[in-house]
CSV table of C-alpha atoms in Angstrom, one decimal:
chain,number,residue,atom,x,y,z
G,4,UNK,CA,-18.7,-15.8,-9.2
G,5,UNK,CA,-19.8,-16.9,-5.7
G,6,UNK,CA,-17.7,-15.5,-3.0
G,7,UNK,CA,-17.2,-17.1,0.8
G,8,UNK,CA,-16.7,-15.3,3.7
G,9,UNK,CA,-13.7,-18.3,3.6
G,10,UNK,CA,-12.0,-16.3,1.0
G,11,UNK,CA,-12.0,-13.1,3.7
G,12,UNK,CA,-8.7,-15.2,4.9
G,13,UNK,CA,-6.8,-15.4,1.7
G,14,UNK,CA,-7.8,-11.5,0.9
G,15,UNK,CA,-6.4,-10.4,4.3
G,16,UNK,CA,-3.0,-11.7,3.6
G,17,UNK,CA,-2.9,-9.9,0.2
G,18,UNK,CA,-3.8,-13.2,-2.1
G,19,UNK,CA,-4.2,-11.3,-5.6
G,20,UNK,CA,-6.6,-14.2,-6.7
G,21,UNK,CA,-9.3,-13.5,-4.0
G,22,UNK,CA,-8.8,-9.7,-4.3
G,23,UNK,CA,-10.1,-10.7,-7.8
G,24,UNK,CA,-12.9,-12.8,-7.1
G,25,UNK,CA,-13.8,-9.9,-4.4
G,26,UNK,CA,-14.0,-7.3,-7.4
G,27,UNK,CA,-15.7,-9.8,-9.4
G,28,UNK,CA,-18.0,-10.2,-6.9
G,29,UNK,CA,-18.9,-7.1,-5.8
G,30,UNK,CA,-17.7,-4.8,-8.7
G,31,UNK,CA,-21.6,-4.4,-10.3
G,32,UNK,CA,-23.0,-3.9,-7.0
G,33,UNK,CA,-20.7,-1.0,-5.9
G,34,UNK,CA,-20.6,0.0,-9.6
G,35,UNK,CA,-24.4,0.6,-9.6
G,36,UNK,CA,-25.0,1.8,-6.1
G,37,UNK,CA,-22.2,5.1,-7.0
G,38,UNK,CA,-23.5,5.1,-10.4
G,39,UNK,CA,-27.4,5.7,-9.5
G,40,UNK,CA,-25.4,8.8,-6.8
G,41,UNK,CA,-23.2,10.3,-9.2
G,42,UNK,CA,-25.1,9.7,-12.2
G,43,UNK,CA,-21.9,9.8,-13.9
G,44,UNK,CA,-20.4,6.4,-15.9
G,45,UNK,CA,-16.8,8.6,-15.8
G,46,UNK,CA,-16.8,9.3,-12.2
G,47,UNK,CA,-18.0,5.9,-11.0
G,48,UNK,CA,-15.4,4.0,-12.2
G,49,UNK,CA,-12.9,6.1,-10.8
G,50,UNK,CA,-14.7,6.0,-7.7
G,51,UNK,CA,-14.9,2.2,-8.1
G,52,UNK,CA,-11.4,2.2,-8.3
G,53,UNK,CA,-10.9,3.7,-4.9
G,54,UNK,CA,-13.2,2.0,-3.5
G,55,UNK,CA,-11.2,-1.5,-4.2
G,56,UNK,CA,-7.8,0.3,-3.6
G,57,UNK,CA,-9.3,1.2,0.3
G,58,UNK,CA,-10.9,-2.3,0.5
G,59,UNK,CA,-7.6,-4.4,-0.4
G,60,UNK,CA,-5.5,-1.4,1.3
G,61,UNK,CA,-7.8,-1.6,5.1
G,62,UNK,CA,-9.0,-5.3,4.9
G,63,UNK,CA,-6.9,-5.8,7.8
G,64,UNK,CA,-9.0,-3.5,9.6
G,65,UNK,CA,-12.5,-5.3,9.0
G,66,UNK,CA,-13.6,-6.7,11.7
G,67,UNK,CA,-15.6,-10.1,10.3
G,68,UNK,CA,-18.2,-10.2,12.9
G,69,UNK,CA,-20.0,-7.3,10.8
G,70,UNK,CA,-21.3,-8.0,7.3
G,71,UNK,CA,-18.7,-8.1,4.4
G,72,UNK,CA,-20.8,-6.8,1.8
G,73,UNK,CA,-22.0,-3.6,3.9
G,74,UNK,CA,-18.3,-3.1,5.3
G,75,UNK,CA,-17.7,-2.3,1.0
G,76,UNK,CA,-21.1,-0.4,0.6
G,77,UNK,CA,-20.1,1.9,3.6
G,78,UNK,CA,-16.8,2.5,2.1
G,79,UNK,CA,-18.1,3.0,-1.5
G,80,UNK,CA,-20.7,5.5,-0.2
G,81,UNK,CA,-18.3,7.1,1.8
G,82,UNK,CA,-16.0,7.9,-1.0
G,83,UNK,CA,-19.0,9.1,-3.2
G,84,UNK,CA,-20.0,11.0,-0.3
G,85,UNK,CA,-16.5,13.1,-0.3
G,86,UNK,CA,-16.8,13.5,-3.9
G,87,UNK,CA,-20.2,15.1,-3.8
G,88,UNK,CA,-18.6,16.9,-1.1
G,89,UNK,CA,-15.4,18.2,-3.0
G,90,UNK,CA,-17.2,19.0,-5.9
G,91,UNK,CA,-19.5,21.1,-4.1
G,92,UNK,CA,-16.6,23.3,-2.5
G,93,UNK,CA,-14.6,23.3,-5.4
G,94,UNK,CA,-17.9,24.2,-8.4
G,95,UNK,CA,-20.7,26.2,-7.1
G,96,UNK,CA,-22.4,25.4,-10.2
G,97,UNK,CA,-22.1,21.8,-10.0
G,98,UNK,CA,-26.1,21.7,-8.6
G,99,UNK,CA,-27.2,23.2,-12.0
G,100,UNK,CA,-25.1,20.8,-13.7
G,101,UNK,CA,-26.3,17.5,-11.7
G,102,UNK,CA,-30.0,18.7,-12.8
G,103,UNK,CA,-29.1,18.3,-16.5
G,104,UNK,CA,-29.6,15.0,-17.5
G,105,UNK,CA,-26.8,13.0,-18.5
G,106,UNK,CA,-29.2,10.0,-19.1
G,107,UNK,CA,-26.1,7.4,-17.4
G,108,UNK,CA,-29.2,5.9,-15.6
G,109,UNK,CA,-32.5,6.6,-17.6
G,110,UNK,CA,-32.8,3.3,-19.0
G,111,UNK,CA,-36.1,2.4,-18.3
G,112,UNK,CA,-39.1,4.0,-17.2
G,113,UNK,CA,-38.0,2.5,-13.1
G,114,UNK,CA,-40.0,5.3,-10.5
G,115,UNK,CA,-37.0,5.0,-8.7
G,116,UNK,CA,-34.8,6.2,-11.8
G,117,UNK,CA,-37.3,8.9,-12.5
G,118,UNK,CA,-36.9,10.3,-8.8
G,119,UNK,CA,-33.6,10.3,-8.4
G,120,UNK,CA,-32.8,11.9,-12.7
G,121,UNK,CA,-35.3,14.9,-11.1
G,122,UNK,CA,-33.0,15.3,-8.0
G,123,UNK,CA,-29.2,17.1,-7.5
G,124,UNK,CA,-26.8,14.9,-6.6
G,125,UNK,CA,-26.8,15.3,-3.2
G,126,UNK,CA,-29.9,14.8,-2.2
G,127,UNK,CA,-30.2,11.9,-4.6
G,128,UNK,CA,-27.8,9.9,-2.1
G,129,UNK,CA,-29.8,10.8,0.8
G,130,UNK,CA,-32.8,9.3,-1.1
G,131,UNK,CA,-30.9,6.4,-2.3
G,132,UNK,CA,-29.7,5.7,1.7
G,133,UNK,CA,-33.1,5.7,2.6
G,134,UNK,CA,-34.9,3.9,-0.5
G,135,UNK,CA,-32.7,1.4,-1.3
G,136,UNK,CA,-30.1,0.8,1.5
G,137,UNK,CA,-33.0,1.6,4.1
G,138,UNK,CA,-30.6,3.2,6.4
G,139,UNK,CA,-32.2,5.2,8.6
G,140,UNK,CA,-32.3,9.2,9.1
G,141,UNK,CA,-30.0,8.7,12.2
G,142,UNK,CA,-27.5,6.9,9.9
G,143,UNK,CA,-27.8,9.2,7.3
G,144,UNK,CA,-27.1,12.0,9.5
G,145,UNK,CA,-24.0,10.2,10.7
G,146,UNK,CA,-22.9,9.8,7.0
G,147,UNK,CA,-23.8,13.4,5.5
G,148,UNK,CA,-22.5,15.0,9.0
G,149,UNK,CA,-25.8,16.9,9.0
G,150,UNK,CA,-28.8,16.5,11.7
G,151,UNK,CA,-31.5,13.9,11.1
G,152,UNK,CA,-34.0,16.6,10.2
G,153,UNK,CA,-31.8,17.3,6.8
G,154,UNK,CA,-32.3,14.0,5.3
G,155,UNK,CA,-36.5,13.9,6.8
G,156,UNK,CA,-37.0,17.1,4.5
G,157,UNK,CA,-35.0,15.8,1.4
G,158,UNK,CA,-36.8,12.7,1.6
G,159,UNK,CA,-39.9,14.7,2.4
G,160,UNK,CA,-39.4,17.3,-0.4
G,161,UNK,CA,-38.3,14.6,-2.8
G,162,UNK,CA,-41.4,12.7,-2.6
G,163,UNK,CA,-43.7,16.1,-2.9
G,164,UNK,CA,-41.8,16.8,-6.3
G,165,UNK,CA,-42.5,13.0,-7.5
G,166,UNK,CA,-46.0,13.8,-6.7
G,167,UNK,CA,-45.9,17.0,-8.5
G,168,UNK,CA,-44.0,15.7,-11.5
G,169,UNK,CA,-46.9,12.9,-11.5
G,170,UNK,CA,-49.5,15.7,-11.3
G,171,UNK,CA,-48.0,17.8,-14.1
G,172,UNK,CA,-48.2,14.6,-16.3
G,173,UNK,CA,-51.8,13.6,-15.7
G,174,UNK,CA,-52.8,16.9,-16.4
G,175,UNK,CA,-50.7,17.3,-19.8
G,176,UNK,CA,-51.9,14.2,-21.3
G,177,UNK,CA,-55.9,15.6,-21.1
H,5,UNK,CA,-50.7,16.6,14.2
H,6,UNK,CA,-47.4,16.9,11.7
H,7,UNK,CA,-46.8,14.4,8.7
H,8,UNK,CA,-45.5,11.6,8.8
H,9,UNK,CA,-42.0,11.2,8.5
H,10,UNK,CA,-40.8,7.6,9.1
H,11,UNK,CA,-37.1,7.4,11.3
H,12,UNK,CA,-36.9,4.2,8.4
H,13,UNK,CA,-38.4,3.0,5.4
H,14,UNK,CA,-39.2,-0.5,6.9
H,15,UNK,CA,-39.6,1.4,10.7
H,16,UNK,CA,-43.3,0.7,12.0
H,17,UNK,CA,-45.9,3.6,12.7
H,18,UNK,CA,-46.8,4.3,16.3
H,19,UNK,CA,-50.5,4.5,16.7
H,20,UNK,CA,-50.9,7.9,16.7
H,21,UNK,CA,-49.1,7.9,13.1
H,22,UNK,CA,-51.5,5.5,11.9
H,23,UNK,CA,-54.4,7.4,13.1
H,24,UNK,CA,-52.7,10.4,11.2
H,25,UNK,CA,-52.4,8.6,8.1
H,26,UNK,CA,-55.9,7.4,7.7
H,27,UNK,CA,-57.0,11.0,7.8
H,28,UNK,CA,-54.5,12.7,5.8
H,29,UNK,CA,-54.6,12.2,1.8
H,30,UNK,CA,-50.8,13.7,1.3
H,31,UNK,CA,-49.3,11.4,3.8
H,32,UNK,CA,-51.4,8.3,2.4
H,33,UNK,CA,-49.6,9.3,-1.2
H,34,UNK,CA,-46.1,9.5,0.1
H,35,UNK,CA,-46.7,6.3,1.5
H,36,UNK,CA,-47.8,4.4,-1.4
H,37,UNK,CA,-44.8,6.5,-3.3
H,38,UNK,CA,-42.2,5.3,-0.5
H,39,UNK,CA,-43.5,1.4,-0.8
H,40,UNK,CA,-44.0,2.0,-4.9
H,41,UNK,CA,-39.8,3.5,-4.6
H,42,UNK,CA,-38.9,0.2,-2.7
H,43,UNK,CA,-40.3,-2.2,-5.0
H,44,UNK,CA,-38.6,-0.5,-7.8
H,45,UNK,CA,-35.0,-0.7,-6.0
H,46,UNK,CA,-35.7,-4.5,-6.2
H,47,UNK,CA,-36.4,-4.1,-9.7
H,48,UNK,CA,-32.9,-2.3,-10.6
H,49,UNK,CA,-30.5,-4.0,-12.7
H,50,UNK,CA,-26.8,-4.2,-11.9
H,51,UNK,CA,-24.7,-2.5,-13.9
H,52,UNK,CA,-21.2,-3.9,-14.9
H,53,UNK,CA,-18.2,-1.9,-14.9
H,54,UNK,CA,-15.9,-1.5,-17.5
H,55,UNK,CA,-12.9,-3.7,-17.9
H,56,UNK,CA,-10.5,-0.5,-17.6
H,57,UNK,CA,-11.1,-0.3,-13.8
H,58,UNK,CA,-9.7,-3.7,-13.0
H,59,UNK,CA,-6.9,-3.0,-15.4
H,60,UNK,CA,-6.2,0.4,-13.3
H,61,UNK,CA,-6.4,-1.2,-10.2
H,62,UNK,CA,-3.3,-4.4,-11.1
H,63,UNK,CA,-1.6,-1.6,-12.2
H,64,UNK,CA,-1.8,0.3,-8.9
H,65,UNK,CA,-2.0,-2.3,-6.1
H,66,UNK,CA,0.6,-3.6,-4.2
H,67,UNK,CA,2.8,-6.6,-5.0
H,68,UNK,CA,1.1,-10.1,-3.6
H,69,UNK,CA,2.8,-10.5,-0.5
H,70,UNK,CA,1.7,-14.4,-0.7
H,71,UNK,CA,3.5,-15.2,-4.1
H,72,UNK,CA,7.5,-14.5,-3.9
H,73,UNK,CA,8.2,-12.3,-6.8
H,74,UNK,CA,11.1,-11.6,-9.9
H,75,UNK,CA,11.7,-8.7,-8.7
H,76,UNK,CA,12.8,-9.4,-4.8
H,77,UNK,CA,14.5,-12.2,-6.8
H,78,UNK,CA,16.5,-9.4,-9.0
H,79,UNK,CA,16.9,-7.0,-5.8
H,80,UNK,CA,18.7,-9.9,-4.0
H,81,UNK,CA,20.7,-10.7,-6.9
H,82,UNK,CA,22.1,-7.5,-7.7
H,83,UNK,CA,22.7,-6.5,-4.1
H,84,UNK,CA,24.7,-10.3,-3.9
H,85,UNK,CA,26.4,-8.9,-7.1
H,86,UNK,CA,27.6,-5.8,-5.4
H,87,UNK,CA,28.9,-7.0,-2.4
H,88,UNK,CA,31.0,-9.6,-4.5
H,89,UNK,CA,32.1,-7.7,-6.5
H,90,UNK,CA,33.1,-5.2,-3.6
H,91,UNK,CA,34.6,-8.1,-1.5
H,92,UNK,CA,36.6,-9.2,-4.7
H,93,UNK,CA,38.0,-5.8,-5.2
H,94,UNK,CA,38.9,-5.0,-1.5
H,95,UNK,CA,40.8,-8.7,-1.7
H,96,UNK,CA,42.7,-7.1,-4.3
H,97,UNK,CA,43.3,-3.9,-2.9
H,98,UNK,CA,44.9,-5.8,0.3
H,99,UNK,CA,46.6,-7.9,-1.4
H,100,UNK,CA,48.2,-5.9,-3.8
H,101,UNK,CA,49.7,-3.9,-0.5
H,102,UNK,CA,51.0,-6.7,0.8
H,103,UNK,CA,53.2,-7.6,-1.7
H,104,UNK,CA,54.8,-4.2,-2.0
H,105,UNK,CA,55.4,-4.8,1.5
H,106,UNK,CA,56.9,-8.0,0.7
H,107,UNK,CA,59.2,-6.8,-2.2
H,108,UNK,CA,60.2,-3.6,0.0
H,109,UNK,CA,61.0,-5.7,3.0
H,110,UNK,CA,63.1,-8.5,0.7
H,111,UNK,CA,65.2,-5.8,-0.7
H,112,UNK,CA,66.4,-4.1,2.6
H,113,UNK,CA,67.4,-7.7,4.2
H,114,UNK,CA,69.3,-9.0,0.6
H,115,UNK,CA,70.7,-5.0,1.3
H,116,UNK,CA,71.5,-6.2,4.9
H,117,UNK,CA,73.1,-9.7,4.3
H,118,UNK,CA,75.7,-7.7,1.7
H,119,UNK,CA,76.8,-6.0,4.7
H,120,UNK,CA,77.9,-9.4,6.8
H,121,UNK,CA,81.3,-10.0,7.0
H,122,UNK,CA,82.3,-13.9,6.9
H,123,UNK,CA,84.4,-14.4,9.9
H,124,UNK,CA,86.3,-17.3,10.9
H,125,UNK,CA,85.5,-17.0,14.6
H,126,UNK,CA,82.3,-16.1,16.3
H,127,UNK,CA,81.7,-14.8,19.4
H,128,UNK,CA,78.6,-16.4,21.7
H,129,UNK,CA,76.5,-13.6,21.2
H,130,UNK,CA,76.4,-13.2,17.7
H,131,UNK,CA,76.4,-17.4,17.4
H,132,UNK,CA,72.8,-16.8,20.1
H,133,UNK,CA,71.4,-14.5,17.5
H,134,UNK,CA,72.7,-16.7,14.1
H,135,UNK,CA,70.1,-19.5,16.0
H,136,UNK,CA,67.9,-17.1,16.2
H,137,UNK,CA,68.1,-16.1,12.7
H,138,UNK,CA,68.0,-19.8,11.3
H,139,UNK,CA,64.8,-20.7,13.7
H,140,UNK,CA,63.2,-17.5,11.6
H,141,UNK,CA,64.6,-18.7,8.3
H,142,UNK,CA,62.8,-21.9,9.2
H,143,UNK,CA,59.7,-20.6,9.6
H,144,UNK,CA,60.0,-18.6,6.5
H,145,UNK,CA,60.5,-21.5,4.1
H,146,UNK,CA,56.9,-22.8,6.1
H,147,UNK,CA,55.1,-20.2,6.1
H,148,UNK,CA,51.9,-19.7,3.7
H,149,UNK,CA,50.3,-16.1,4.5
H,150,UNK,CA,52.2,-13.3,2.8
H,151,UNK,CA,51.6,-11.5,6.2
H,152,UNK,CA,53.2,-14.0,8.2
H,153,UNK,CA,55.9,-14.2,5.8
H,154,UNK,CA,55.9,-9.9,6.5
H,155,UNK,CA,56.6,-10.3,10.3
H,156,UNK,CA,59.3,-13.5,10.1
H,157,UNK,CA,61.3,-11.1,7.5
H,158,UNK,CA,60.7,-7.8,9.8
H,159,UNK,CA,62.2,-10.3,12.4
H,160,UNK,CA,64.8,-11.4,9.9
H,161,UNK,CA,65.8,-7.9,9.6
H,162,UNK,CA,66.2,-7.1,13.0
H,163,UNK,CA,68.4,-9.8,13.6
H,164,UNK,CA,70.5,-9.6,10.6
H,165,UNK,CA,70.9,-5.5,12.0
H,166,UNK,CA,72.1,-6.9,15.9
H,167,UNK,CA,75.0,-9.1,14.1
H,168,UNK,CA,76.3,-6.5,12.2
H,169,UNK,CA,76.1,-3.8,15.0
H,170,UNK,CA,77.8,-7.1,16.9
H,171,UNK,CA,80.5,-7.4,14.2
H,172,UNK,CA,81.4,-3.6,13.6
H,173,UNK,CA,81.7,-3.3,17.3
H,174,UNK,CA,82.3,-0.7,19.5
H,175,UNK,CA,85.5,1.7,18.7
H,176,UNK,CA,86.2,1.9,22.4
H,177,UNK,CA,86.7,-1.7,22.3
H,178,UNK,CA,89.7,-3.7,21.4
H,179,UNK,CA,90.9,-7.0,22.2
H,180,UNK,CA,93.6,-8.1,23.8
């Protein structure tokens, strides 16, 4: 379903037909942007769920001289972000369990997939900022609350173990 | 010089970068890695959610504040009720009181009028207040409240009590 920045009007006053059309709309983007994060089908509609409740409970707050669709991206990301970030405080371990594939997003042979199954969950948002979203190491910094240098190593250290995995490969199949 | 490491993915090298990255095999593989990893994002297929989210959130969001709804309809209906039915009952409660009023104040003026004495002569006093008395008796028969009927017989009373002080009269007084 198409949406119009028209319907923005009818969403702000609470119409439960746009807030439909918005998820409708919107739902597989969000859905696939936490989903490729969290690697996790169970978590990402939960998360998906927030994110909606935050979007119809602060539309009054959007302001609609910015961009509708990265208003929701920044609000989905955010909530992931604090996910990753409560998970990390509240299981140490959670690092050994995000390398374990749960294969939520190994569907295809996709480089981008294969990168970001090899990485903890953490840093696979950081490389999923900059990859996909191409947000850059400022903005990331401002997301993650860390210094611009954090996210130049992941990405830096993320593409060395691409190249490595690559290596590996080559030389197993002489 | 150090490698390169781009402040964005689409962000354009400075010179000296470029001069870097034609020398330096590693940074010319992340490079082709970084543009290989942005094709592939293009690539990606969106993923639909299951129905159970949209389900969870109808069942948490709040009511459409554009569409008037059954239950404002039954909050307004069963407060109306209430107060009714409140209303109705105080009505009672009043008017219930009242009446014993009524009754009580009936009986001491029937008690009153027992005590009259029919005289053949009246004096102007008591003949002033006998107007008096009719004038309220008037009013009575008129009158359609059960509260203004309670003041004209309180009146009726007092009255009724002046004529018979009148016709007892004083002891110390006799008449010639």
């Amino acid at each position: 379903m198409s949406w119009d920045e028209n319907k923005l009007i009818a969403l702000q006053l609470g119409d439960r037909k746009a807030q439909e059309q918005c998820y409708i709309a919107f739902s597989p983007l969000l859905y696939t942007t936490i989903l490729k994060i969290c690697d996790s089908r169970e978590v990402a509609s939960d998360l998906l769920h927030d994110t909606f409740m935050d979007v119809f409970n602060n539309i009054a707050s959007f302001n609609p001289q910015f961009s509708f669709i990265a208003w929701l991206k920044r609000i989905a990301i955010n909530n992931t972000f604090n996910h990753i970030k409560r998970q990390k405080t509240a299981l140490k371990v959670i690092e050994h369990i995000d390398s374990t594939p749960q294969s939520a997003t190994q569907s295809n042979n996709n480089l981008l997939n294969k990168l970001l199954y090899q990485l903890p969950t953490e840093h696979r948002m950081v490389m999923w900022l900059f990859i996909v979203e191409q947000y850059s190491h400022a903005d990331i910094a401002q997301f993650t609350d860390k210094s611009e240098s954090y996210s130049k190593s992941i990405v830096s250290r993320s593409l060395k173990k691409l190249r490595c995995h690559a290596e590996v490969k080559k030389h197993g199949t002489y | 010089m150090e490698h390169i490491n781009q402040a964005a993915l689409q962000a354009p090298l400075s010179i000296e970068q470029q001069q870097h990255l034609s020398q330096c095999a590693e940074c010319q593989e992340n490079q082709i890695l970084l543009q290989q990893l942005a094709s592939c994002a293009s690539d990606l297929t969106l993923e639909v959610p299951p129905a159970r989210v949209w389900q969870r959130i109808e069942q948490s969001r709040s009511p459409d504040k554009t569409q008037p709804t059954n239950n404002n309809w039954r909050d307004l209906s069963a407060t109306a009720a209430m107060l009714i039915v409140g209303m109705f009952g105080w009505l009672s409660w009043n008017n219930y009181q009242l009446q014993l009023q009524f009754t009580q104040l009936l009986a001491t003026n029937m008690a009153l009028e027992s005590q009259l004495v029919v005289q053949q002569s009246i004096s102007y006093p008591q003949a002033h207040i006998f107007s008096q008395l009719e004038a309220v008796e008037q009013q009575l028969v008129g009158a359609l409240s059960l509260q203004k009927k309670l003041v004209l017989l309180q009146q009726r009373e007092q009255y009724i009590n002046q004529i018979i002080k009148l016709q007892r009269g004083n002891k110390n007084e006799y008449y010639i």
